[in-house]
Phi, psi and omega in degrees: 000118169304146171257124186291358194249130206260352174240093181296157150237153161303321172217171179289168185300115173283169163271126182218148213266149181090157200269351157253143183248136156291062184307155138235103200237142157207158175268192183192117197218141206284160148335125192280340173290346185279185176283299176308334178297319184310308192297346195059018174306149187214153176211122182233138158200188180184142165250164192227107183246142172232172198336289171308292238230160179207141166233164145223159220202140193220140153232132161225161215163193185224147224187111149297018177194161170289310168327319175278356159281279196330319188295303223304318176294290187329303162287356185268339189299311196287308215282319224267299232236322155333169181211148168341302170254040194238127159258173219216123179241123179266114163259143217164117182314314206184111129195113207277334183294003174271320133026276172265015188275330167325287204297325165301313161320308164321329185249006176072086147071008172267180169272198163238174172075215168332315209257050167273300166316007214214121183298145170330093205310162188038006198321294201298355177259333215277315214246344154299330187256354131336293171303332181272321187309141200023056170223259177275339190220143182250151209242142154227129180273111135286180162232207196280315190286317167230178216256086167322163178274010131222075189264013181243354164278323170303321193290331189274337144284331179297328148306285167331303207275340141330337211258336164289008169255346173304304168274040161220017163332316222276320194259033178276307217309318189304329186280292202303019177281292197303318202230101192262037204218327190185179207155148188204135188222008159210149202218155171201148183242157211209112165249143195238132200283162178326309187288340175289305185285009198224001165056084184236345187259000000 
């Protein structure tokens, strides 16, 4: 039986105290020339620190673009994990593909360009999370050059949990009939005592 839920977890969703939580989020994604790149294998995770606490949360699944790995922790952060008075500071490489969603909305959910007939790739992940931007959460793009402070602990789940998506290729085709653009079909939560997560261990 596919599973309706598109960010499974291992355990439930934490709570974490503040009133802004700190994301960091990246993906990890095979050579687009391999069998697993062909495949859309994907790996996501973020860590999330709030005053007290620190987490981190791994998906592994499949994405037709690197950006629906980014979005997919943001929306799941904004549904699960946000509490009524908590913003959300997102650190992140690139998502650029938000961009384009006004406009896709405008056209009820098509793309553009070539793909204007055709709906907006990821538009139900794309466009919640859109919609939330400078409302509850705020995006700061690092670049290459620079490091959050915990981004080598995000990289090092987000490789995991690539390397558990390599071995569920075999179940994207049955999931990509309903959800043919992205799917995350294994989730974990993670917890880190502070020096870990601050990468000093």
């Amino acid at each position: 039986m596919l599973s309706s839920e598109p960010f499974p977890m291992s355990d439930a969703a934490p709570q974490l105290d503040g009133d802004t939580l700190e994301l960091t989020v990246t993906v990890a994604r095979p050579d687009k020339s391999s069998f697993t790149g062909r495949a859309g294998a994907i790996g996501a995770a973020v860590v999330i620190r709030g005053d007290d606490d620190v987490v981190s949360i791994r998906w592994s699944g499949y994405a037709a673009s690197e950006d629906m790995g980014r979005a997919a922790p943001i929306a799941f952060a904004l549904k699960y994990i946000r509490q009524p008075h908590q913003r959300l500071m997102v650190n992140c490489r690139g998502l650029d593909a938000l961009e384009y969603v006004p406009g896709a909305r405008l056209r009820g959910g098509k793309g553009t360009g070539k793909n204007k007939n055709k709906p907006f790739a990821g538009f139900s992940l794309f466009d919640a999370v859109e919609a939330a931007c400078g409302v509850h959460w705020s995006h700061h793009r690092f670049e290459k050059d620079e490091k959050p402070s915990d981004l080598c602990v995000a990289q090092r789940e987000a490789d995991t949990a690539l390397d558990v998506a390599k071995g569920l290729i075999g179940e994207f085709d049955q999931h990509r009939v309903e959800h043919p653009d992205w799917w995350f079909l294994v989730g974990a939560v993670n917890e880190f005592p502070e020096a870990v997560t601050r990468g000093s261990l």
